[in-house]
Coordinates of C-alpha atoms and ligand atoms in Angstrom, one line a residue:
X1 CA -85.6 -106.1 -60.4
X2 CA -86.5 -105.8 -64.1
X3 CA -87.2 -108.8 -66.6
X4 CA -84.5 -111.1 -67.2
X5 CA -85.3 -111.8 -70.8
X6 CA -87.5 -110.6 -73.5
X7 CA -88.9 -114.1 -73.9
X8 CA -90.3 -113.8 -70.3
X9 CA -92.1 -110.6 -71.2
X10 CA -93.4 -111.9 -74.6
X11 CA -94.7 -115.3 -73.0
X12 CA -96.4 -113.2 -70.2
X13 CA -98.1 -110.7 -72.6
X14 CA -99.5 -113.5 -74.7
X15 CA -100.6 -115.7 -71.6
X16 CA -102.4 -112.9 -69.9
X17 CA -103.7 -111.0 -72.9
X18 CA -101.6 -107.9 -73.0
X19 CA -100.0 -108.3 -76.6
X20 CA -100.4 -110.6 -79.5
X21 CA -98.6 -111.2 -82.9
X22 CA -101.0 -109.5 -85.5
X23 CA -102.8 -111.7 -88.0
X24 CA -101.5 -114.8 -86.0
X25 CA -104.2 -117.3 -87.2
X26 CA -102.8 -116.8 -90.8
X27 CA -99.3 -117.0 -89.8
X28 CA -98.6 -113.5 -88.7
X29 CA -97.4 -110.3 -90.2
X30 CA -93.9 -109.3 -89.3
X31 CA -93.5 -106.2 -87.3
X32 CA -97.0 -105.8 -86.3
X33 CA -98.7 -106.5 -83.0
X34 CA -102.2 -106.4 -81.5
X35 CA -103.1 -105.2 -78.0
X36 CA -105.4 -107.6 -76.0
X37 CA -107.7 -106.8 -73.1
X38 CA -105.0 -105.8 -70.7
X39 CA -102.6 -104.4 -73.1
X40 CA -105.2 -101.8 -74.4
X41 CA -105.9 -100.7 -70.7
X42 CA -102.1 -100.3 -70.0
X43 CA -101.6 -98.3 -73.4
X44 CA -104.6 -96.2 -72.7
X45 CA -103.2 -95.5 -69.2
X46 CA -100.0 -94.5 -70.4
X47 CA -101.3 -92.1 -72.9
X48 CA -103.8 -90.6 -70.6
X49 CA -100.7 -89.9 -68.1
X50 CA -98.9 -88.3 -71.2
X51 CA -101.9 -86.1 -72.2
X52 CA -102.5 -85.0 -68.7
X53 CA -99.0 -83.9 -68.2
X54 CA -98.6 -82.4 -71.6
X55 CA -101.9 -80.8 -72.0
X56 CA -104.3 -80.6 -68.9
X57 CA -101.4 -79.7 -66.3
X58 CA -100.1 -77.0 -68.6
X59 CA -101.7 -73.7 -69.9
X60 CA -99.5 -73.3 -73.0
X61 CA -100.4 -76.5 -74.9
X62 CA -103.2 -77.6 -77.1
X63 CA -104.0 -80.9 -78.4
X64 CA -105.2 -82.3 -82.1
X65 CA -106.0 -85.4 -83.6
X66 CA -105.1 -85.1 -87.5
X67 CA -105.5 -87.5 -90.4
X68 CA -103.0 -90.4 -90.8
X69 CA -103.2 -90.2 -94.6
X70 CA -101.0 -87.4 -95.5
X71 CA -100.7 -85.2 -98.7
X72 CA -97.4 -86.2 -100.7
X73 CA -96.5 -82.4 -100.9
X74 CA -96.3 -82.2 -97.0
X75 CA -93.9 -85.2 -96.9
X76 CA -91.9 -83.7 -100.0
X77 CA -91.6 -80.3 -98.2
X78 CA -90.6 -82.1 -94.9
X79 CA -87.8 -83.8 -96.5
X80 CA -89.2 -87.4 -95.8
X81 CA -89.8 -88.2 -99.5
X82 CA -86.2 -87.6 -100.4
X83 CA -84.3 -88.4 -97.1
X84 CA -86.3 -90.7 -95.0
X85 CA -84.6 -93.9 -95.6
X86 CA -82.3 -96.5 -94.1
X87 CA -79.4 -98.1 -95.8
X88 CA -80.5 -101.6 -97.4
X89 CA -78.2 -104.4 -98.4
X90 CA -78.9 -107.8 -100.0
X91 CA -77.3 -111.0 -99.2
X92 CA -76.4 -112.5 -102.5
X93 CA -76.2 -116.0 -101.0
X94 CA -79.4 -116.5 -99.2
X95 CA -81.3 -113.5 -100.9
X96 CA -82.2 -111.9 -97.5
X97 CA -82.3 -108.2 -96.9
X98 CA -80.8 -106.2 -94.0
X99 CA -80.2 -102.8 -92.5
X100 CA -76.6 -102.0 -93.3
X101 CA -76.1 -100.3 -90.1
X102 CA -77.4 -103.1 -88.0
X103 CA -75.0 -105.8 -89.3
X104 CA -72.3 -107.2 -87.3
X105 CA -68.8 -107.3 -88.9
X106 CA -70.3 -106.9 -92.2
X107 CA -71.8 -110.2 -92.4
X108 CA -75.5 -111.4 -93.2
X109 CA -77.1 -112.2 -89.9
X110 CA -79.0 -115.2 -91.5
X111 CA -76.2 -117.2 -93.3
X112 CA -72.8 -115.4 -92.3
X113 CA -72.0 -114.7 -95.6
X114 CA -70.0 -111.5 -96.5
X115 CA -71.2 -111.5 -100.0
X116 CA -73.4 -108.5 -99.7
X117 CA -74.4 -105.8 -102.2
X118 CA -73.4 -102.1 -101.5
X119 CA -76.0 -100.3 -99.3
X120 CA -78.6 -98.3 -101.0
X121 CA -81.3 -96.1 -99.6
X122 CA -84.7 -97.5 -98.9
X123 CA -87.5 -95.1 -98.3
X124 CA -89.3 -96.2 -95.2
X125 CA -92.7 -94.6 -96.1
X126 CA -95.9 -96.7 -96.9
X127 CA -97.9 -95.2 -99.9
X128 CA -101.5 -96.0 -100.7
X129 CA -103.8 -95.0 -103.5
X130 CA -106.6 -92.5 -102.7
X131 CA -110.0 -92.7 -104.4
X132 CA -111.6 -95.1 -106.9
X133 CA -109.1 -94.4 -109.6
X134 CA -105.4 -96.1 -109.1
X135 CA -103.6 -94.1 -111.9
X136 CA -100.4 -93.7 -109.9
X137 CA -101.0 -90.0 -109.4
X138 CA -103.8 -90.0 -106.6
X139 CA -101.6 -91.3 -103.7
X140 CA -101.1 -90.5 -100.1
X141 CA -98.5 -91.7 -97.5
X142 CA -99.3 -93.1 -94.2
X143 CA -97.6 -90.7 -92.0
X144 CA -94.2 -91.6 -90.7
X145 CA -94.3 -89.4 -87.8
X146 CA -97.3 -87.4 -86.4
X147 CA -95.4 -84.2 -86.4
X148 CA -95.9 -83.1 -89.8
X149 CA -99.9 -82.8 -89.3
X150 CA -99.0 -80.6 -86.3
X151 CA -97.0 -78.3 -88.4
X152 CA -99.6 -78.0 -91.2
X153 CA -102.1 -77.2 -88.6
X154 CA -99.8 -74.5 -87.1
X155 CA -102.0 -71.7 -88.3
X156 CA -105.2 -73.3 -87.6
X157 CA -104.4 -73.7 -84.0
X158 CA -102.7 -70.3 -83.5
X159 CA -105.8 -68.5 -85.2
X160 CA -108.5 -70.4 -83.2
X161 CA -106.8 -70.2 -79.7
X162 CA -105.7 -67.3 -77.6
X163 CA -101.9 -68.5 -77.6
X164 CA -98.8 -66.6 -78.4
X165 CA -95.2 -67.8 -78.3
X166 CA -94.1 -70.0 -76.5
X167 CA -96.9 -72.7 -77.0
X168 CA -97.1 -76.1 -77.9
X169 CA -99.4 -78.7 -80.0
X170 CA -99.7 -82.1 -78.7
X171 CA -100.8 -85.2 -80.7
X172 CA -101.0 -89.0 -79.9
X173 CA -101.5 -91.2 -82.9
X174 CA -100.4 -93.9 -85.2
X175 CA -97.2 -93.6 -87.4
X176 CA -96.1 -96.0 -89.9
X177 CA -92.5 -97.1 -91.1
X178 CA -91.9 -99.9 -93.6
X179 CA -88.8 -100.8 -91.3
X180 CA -86.3 -103.2 -93.1
X181 CA -85.7 -105.5 -90.1
X182 CA -88.5 -105.1 -87.5
X183 CA -87.5 -106.8 -84.4
X184 CA -87.4 -107.1 -80.6
X185 CA -91.0 -107.5 -79.9
X186 CA -93.0 -104.1 -79.9
X187 CA -89.5 -102.1 -79.8
X188 CA -89.1 -101.8 -83.7
X189 CA -92.4 -102.3 -85.6
X190 CA -94.0 -101.1 -88.9
X191 CA -97.1 -99.7 -87.2
X192 CA -96.9 -98.0 -84.0
X193 CA -98.0 -95.0 -81.9
X194 CA -96.1 -91.9 -81.0
X195 CA -96.8 -89.2 -78.3
X196 CA -95.3 -85.9 -79.8
X197 CA -95.2 -82.2 -78.8
X198 CA -94.2 -79.6 -81.1
X199 CA -93.3 -76.7 -78.9
X200 CA -93.0 -73.4 -80.6
X201 CA -90.3 -70.8 -79.3
X202 CA -88.7 -67.7 -80.3
X203 CA -85.2 -68.3 -82.0
X204 CA -82.6 -67.6 -79.4
X205 CA -84.7 -69.2 -76.5
X206 CA -84.5 -72.5 -78.2
X207 CA -81.6 -74.0 -76.3
X208 CA -83.1 -73.0 -72.9
X209 CA -86.4 -74.7 -73.9
X210 CA -84.5 -77.8 -75.2
X211 CA -82.8 -78.2 -71.9
X212 CA -86.0 -77.7 -69.9
X213 CA -88.1 -80.2 -72.0
X214 CA -85.3 -82.8 -71.5
X215 CA -85.6 -82.4 -67.8
X216 CA -89.3 -82.4 -67.8
X217 CA -89.5 -85.5 -69.9
X218 CA -87.0 -87.4 -67.9
X219 CA -88.8 -86.4 -64.6
X220 CA -92.1 -87.8 -66.2
X221 CA -90.6 -91.2 -67.1
X222 CA -89.3 -91.4 -63.6
X223 CA -93.1 -90.7 -62.5
X224 CA -94.3 -93.5 -64.5
X225 CA -92.0 -95.9 -62.5
X226 CA -89.0 -96.1 -64.9
X227 CA -85.9 -96.6 -62.7
X228 CA -83.1 -94.0 -62.9
X229 CA -80.6 -96.7 -63.2
X230 CA -82.2 -97.8 -66.5
X231 CA -81.9 -94.4 -68.2
X232 CA -79.0 -92.8 -70.0
X233 CA -78.7 -89.7 -72.0
X234 CA -77.2 -89.5 -75.4
X235 CA -76.4 -86.3 -77.0
X236 CA -76.9 -87.4 -80.7
X237 CA -73.6 -86.9 -82.6
X238 CA -73.8 -84.3 -85.3
X239 CA -73.1 -86.8 -88.1
X240 CA -76.2 -88.8 -87.0
X241 CA -78.7 -86.1 -86.6
X242 CA -82.0 -86.1 -88.6
X243 CA -82.1 -83.8 -91.6
X244 CA -84.2 -81.4 -89.7
X245 CA -82.4 -81.2 -86.3
X246 CA -79.7 -78.8 -84.8
X247 CA -79.6 -81.0 -81.8
X248 CA -81.1 -84.1 -80.4
X249 CA -81.1 -85.6 -76.9
X250 CA -82.1 -89.2 -76.9
X251 CA -83.5 -90.7 -73.6
X252 CA -82.0 -94.2 -73.9
X253 CA -83.6 -97.1 -71.9
X254 CA -82.0 -100.3 -70.7
X255 CA -84.7 -102.6 -72.7
X256 CA -84.3 -106.4 -72.1
X257 CA -82.4 -106.5 -75.5
X258 CA -80.2 -103.8 -74.7
X259 CA -79.8 -99.8 -74.3
X260 CA -81.9 -98.2 -76.9
X261 CA -83.9 -95.1 -77.6
X262 CA -87.2 -94.6 -75.8
X263 CA -87.8 -90.9 -76.6
X264 CA -85.9 -88.2 -78.5
X265 CA -86.0 -84.6 -77.9
X266 CA -85.1 -82.6 -80.8
X267 CA -84.2 -78.8 -81.5
X268 CA -86.0 -78.8 -85.1
X269 CA -85.3 -75.1 -85.4
X270 CA -87.5 -73.3 -88.0
X271 CA -86.9 -76.2 -90.6
X272 CA -90.3 -77.5 -90.8
X273 CA -92.5 -74.4 -90.7
X274 CA -89.9 -72.7 -92.9
X275 CA -90.3 -75.6 -95.3
X276 CA -93.9 -75.5 -95.3
X277 CA -94.0 -71.7 -95.6
X278 CA -91.8 -72.2 -98.8
X279 CA -94.0 -74.9 -100.0
X280 CA -97.0 -72.5 -99.5
X281 CA -95.4 -69.7 -101.7
X282 CA -94.3 -72.0 -104.4
X283 CA -97.9 -73.3 -104.7
X284 CA -99.3 -69.9 -104.4
X285 CA -101.9 -71.3 -101.9
X286 CA -103.1 -68.4 -99.5
X287 CA -106.5 -69.8 -98.4
X288 CA -106.8 -70.7 -94.7
X289 CA -103.0 -70.5 -94.1
X290 CA -102.8 -66.9 -93.0
X291 CA -105.1 -64.1 -92.1
X292 CA -102.3 -61.4 -92.5
X293 CA -101.3 -61.0 -96.0
X294 CA -98.5 -58.6 -95.0
X295 CA -96.6 -61.6 -93.5
X296 CA -93.5 -62.6 -95.7
X297 CA -93.6 -66.1 -94.2
X298 CA -96.9 -67.6 -94.1
X299 CA -96.3 -70.1 -90.9
X300 CA -94.9 -66.9 -89.2
X301 CA -95.8 -65.2 -85.7
X302 CA -95.6 -61.6 -85.4
X303 CA -93.6 -60.1 -82.4
X304 CA -95.7 -58.1 -80.3
X305 CA -93.2 -55.3 -79.6
X306 CA -91.1 -55.3 -82.9
X307 CA -94.1 -56.2 -85.1
X308 CA -91.7 -58.3 -87.1
X309 CA -92.9 -61.7 -88.6
X310 CA -90.8 -64.5 -87.6
X311 CA -90.9 -68.3 -88.2
X312 CA -90.8 -69.9 -84.7
X313 CA -88.3 -72.5 -83.6
X314 CA -89.6 -76.0 -82.4
X315 CA -88.6 -78.1 -79.6
X316 CA -89.9 -81.6 -80.0
X317 CA -90.2 -84.2 -77.3
X318 CA -91.3 -87.4 -79.3
X319 CA -92.0 -90.5 -77.5
X320 CA -93.0 -94.1 -78.7
X321 CA -96.0 -95.4 -76.8
X322 CA -95.0 -99.2 -77.9
X323 CA -91.6 -98.8 -76.4
X324 CA -93.2 -97.1 -73.3
X325 CA -95.3 -99.9 -72.9
X326 CA -92.4 -102.2 -73.2
X327 CA -90.3 -100.2 -70.8
X328 CA -93.1 -100.2 -68.3
X329 CA -93.7 -104.0 -68.5
X330 CA -90.1 -104.5 -68.0
X331 CA -89.8 -102.3 -64.9
X332 CA -92.9 -103.8 -63.4
X333 CA -91.9 -107.5 -64.0
X334 CA -90.7 -109.3 -60.8
X335 CA -90.3 -112.8 -59.8
X336 CA -90.4 -113.2 -56.0
X337 CA -89.6 -116.1 -53.7
X338 CA -92.3 -116.6 -51.1
X339 CA -92.0 -118.0 -47.6
X340 CA -93.3 -121.4 -48.6
X341 CA -90.7 -121.9 -51.0
X342 CA -92.8 -121.2 -54.1
X343 CA -92.5 -118.2 -56.5
X344 CA -94.9 -115.5 -57.6
X345 CA -94.7 -113.1 -60.6
X346 CA -95.9 -109.7 -60.0
X347 CA -96.3 -106.7 -62.3
X348 CA -95.7 -103.8 -59.9
X349 CA -97.2 -101.0 -62.0
X350 CA -97.9 -97.7 -60.5
X351 CA -101.6 -97.7 -59.6
X352 CA -102.5 -95.2 -62.4
X353 CA -101.1 -97.3 -65.1
X354 CA -102.3 -100.7 -63.7
X355 CA -104.7 -102.3 -66.5
X356 CA -107.2 -103.3 -63.7
X357 CA -107.4 -101.1 -60.4
X358 CA -109.2 -103.7 -58.2
X359 CA -110.6 -107.1 -58.5
X360 CA -113.6 -108.0 -56.3
X361 CA -113.7 -111.8 -55.5
X362 CA -116.5 -113.7 -54.1
X363 CA -115.3 -116.5 -52.0
X364 CA -117.6 -119.1 -53.6
X365 CA -118.7 -118.7 -57.3
X366 CA -122.0 -120.4 -56.9
X367 CA -123.3 -118.4 -53.9
X368 CA -125.6 -115.9 -55.0
X369 CA -125.5 -113.7 -52.0
X370 CA -121.6 -113.3 -52.1
X371 CA -121.7 -112.8 -56.0
X372 CA -124.5 -110.1 -55.8
X373 CA -122.5 -108.3 -52.9
X374 CA -119.3 -108.4 -55.2
X375 CA -121.2 -107.2 -58.2
X376 CA -122.6 -104.2 -56.2
X377 CA -119.2 -103.3 -54.7
X378 CA -117.8 -103.5 -58.2
X379 CA -120.5 -101.0 -59.4
X380 CA -119.7 -98.7 -56.7
X381 CA -116.0 -98.7 -57.2
X382 CA -116.3 -98.3 -61.1
X383 CA -118.4 -95.1 -60.4
X384 CA -115.3 -93.5 -59.0
X385 CA -114.2 -93.4 -62.7
X386 CA -110.6 -94.4 -61.9
X387 CA -110.3 -97.3 -64.5
X388 CA -111.4 -100.8 -64.8
X389 CA -112.6 -102.7 -61.9
X390 CA -113.6 -106.4 -62.4
X391 CA -115.6 -109.2 -60.4
X392 CA -113.2 -112.2 -60.5
X393 CA -115.8 -115.1 -60.2
X394 CA -113.5 -118.1 -60.7
X395 CA -114.2 -119.7 -57.3
X396 CA -110.4 -120.2 -56.4
X397 CA -109.1 -117.4 -54.1
X398 CA -105.5 -118.5 -54.4
X399 CA -105.6 -118.7 -58.3
X400 CA -107.3 -115.4 -58.3
X401 CA -104.7 -113.8 -56.2
X402 CA -101.9 -115.3 -58.5
X403 CA -103.6 -114.1 -61.6
X404 CA -103.9 -110.4 -60.3
X405 CA -100.4 -110.4 -59.1
X406 CA -99.3 -111.4 -62.4
X407 CA -101.4 -108.8 -64.4
X408 CA -100.6 -106.0 -61.9
X409 CA -103.9 -105.3 -60.1
X410 CA -103.0 -103.2 -57.0
X411 CA -106.0 -104.3 -54.8
X412 CA -108.0 -107.5 -54.5
X413 CA -111.2 -107.3 -52.4
X414 CA -112.5 -110.6 -51.0
X415 CA -116.3 -111.1 -50.2
X416 CA -116.7 -113.9 -47.9
X417 CA -119.3 -115.4 -45.3
X418 CA -118.0 -112.6 -42.8
X419 CA -119.2 -110.0 -45.2
X420 CA -122.9 -111.2 -44.9
X421 CA -122.6 -111.1 -41.1
X422 CA -120.7 -107.9 -40.4
X423 CA -120.5 -105.9 -43.7
X424 CA -116.7 -106.1 -43.9
X425 CA -114.5 -107.5 -46.7
X426 CA -110.8 -108.4 -47.0
X427 CA -108.5 -106.0 -48.9
X428 CA -105.2 -107.6 -50.2
X429 CA -102.3 -105.4 -51.3
X430 CA -100.5 -106.6 -54.4
X431 CA -97.2 -105.6 -53.4
X432 CA -97.0 -106.3 -49.7
X433 CA -99.7 -109.2 -49.9
X434 CA -100.9 -108.1 -46.5
X435 CA -104.7 -108.2 -45.9
X436 CA -107.0 -106.3 -43.8
X437 CA -110.6 -106.1 -43.1
X438 CA -112.6 -102.8 -43.9
X439 CA -116.3 -102.0 -43.7
X440 CA -117.9 -102.1 -47.1
X441 CA -119.1 -98.5 -46.8
X442 CA -115.5 -97.4 -46.4
X443 CA -113.9 -99.4 -49.3
X444 CA -114.8 -96.7 -52.2
X445 CA -112.9 -94.1 -50.2
X446 CA -110.0 -96.4 -49.4
X447 CA -110.0 -97.6 -53.0
X448 CA -109.8 -94.0 -54.6
X449 CA -107.1 -92.9 -52.0
X450 CA -104.8 -95.9 -53.0
X451 CA -105.3 -95.6 -56.8
X452 CA -105.1 -91.9 -57.1
X453 CA -101.8 -91.9 -55.1
X454 CA -99.1 -92.6 -57.6
Ligands
GAP501 N1 -91.0 -86.7 -85.0 C1 -89.7 -87.2 -84.7 C2 -89.6 -88.7 -84.9 O1 -90.5 -89.3 -85.3 P1 -88.1 -90.7 -84.2 O2 -86.8 -90.6 -83.3 O3 -87.8 -91.1 -85.7 O4 -88.4 -89.2 -84.2 C3 -89.7 -90.9 -82.2 O5 -89.4 -91.3 -83.5 C4 -90.0 -92.1 -81.3 O6 -90.8 -92.9 -82.0 C5 -88.7 -92.9 -81.0 O7 -88.1 -92.4 -79.9 C6 -89.4 -94.2 -80.6 O8 -89.9 -94.3 -79.3 C7 -90.6 -94.2 -81.6 N2 -90.3 -95.0 -82.8 C8 -89.7 -94.8 -83.9 N3 -89.7 -95.7 -84.9 C9 -90.2 -96.8 -84.3 C10 -90.5 -98.2 -84.7 N4 -90.2 -98.6 -85.9 N5 -91.3 -98.9 -83.8 C11 -91.6 -98.4 -82.6 N6 -91.5 -97.4 -82.1 C12 -90.7 -96.3 -82.8

């Protein structure tokens, strides 16, 4: 069962410290959110799972972490300066502004007026000045996608690693878009994170790789706990394709507010590397771009047999971290009826994604012996390096269980007076609520086996 409403998720996220409105004490800034103590753990776990599957579990992908501030020429060549815009309309009556393609029946969502201006393109990129003199010429953009910094580092990575086609470059990082109408919690925001892979292949093999990456990405989301029934595949119609794309498959997810894009897998052809190669020639820049001066195209690769230099094609699986977090929260959220007629809320995350892996709970908060045993066990479990383990010393066992169910902690371990007598503790499973006792010395192994298993 998934969440009933977005409001339920937003309330849980605030109450338990997953996600807060950004700059809240000054009234908030629209389209920006901050991740709290549990949100950052969940988000990091999601990114770690992505990085592991994209980089560590493959031998044909390298990672980078490039700058956010981007040279204007990069985004000129990529087409973003000229085309990265949404259609903006003004309501002449209430003076509000909207994205034309988000209007229902051509009416202003605020006052229902149809007295609207014609749509005009609104560029979504944020600009900022660089250096101490703000003369309007020394500016940079906050990158609108992480991809461009991968393309401009293509040769650096190719020349410094043993790879040949096909190979990929992965990056996780912030992207910024001045969305006209940010909305639906962390679904559409102005500052967000992307997990992007640019996978470089030979022309002619691109369609094969496009299909393969779509299958791999779908499978990966299922492994994170996304239910197949909440996914639909959209073959983006040709008149809606981004300017760089020959074909795009969107992985659509049933969010609490509706079916929308979670990840896009685009066939970017040789558009970006070709465009940056052209930019290089026009600027006559040769330094650090290619070692081989005989190459006609600078961001190119030489075929080992034919010796021909060709610009690779690119397949790009691009996922939003924040949309991923929202999907995982939605999947994990359950309200269950208990035998005693009460309800409990549970976030049934897969263990590798759970913000806290185990809570060690001394039965009495003021009993030094119990608290010390709990702290020692926590240290032992933490040494397994499987994620965060906490001592929950609130003194109320029932409340502690409720809290850890609600934040998705897979295991609660209670240290009680029997622990002092016979060195055993009670282990409670979040999903089944079943409890059993285990020798303290066997708990680290049990913990590792349960958390490592997806
Ligand atoms: N490099 C390709 C690219 O940026 P995109 O479809 O514009 O393609 C990729 O974005 C992913 O980034 C989307 O599938 C979505 O998950 C996420 N994303 C895009 N805009 C977003 C926004 N305003 N807020 C949150 N996530 C966003």
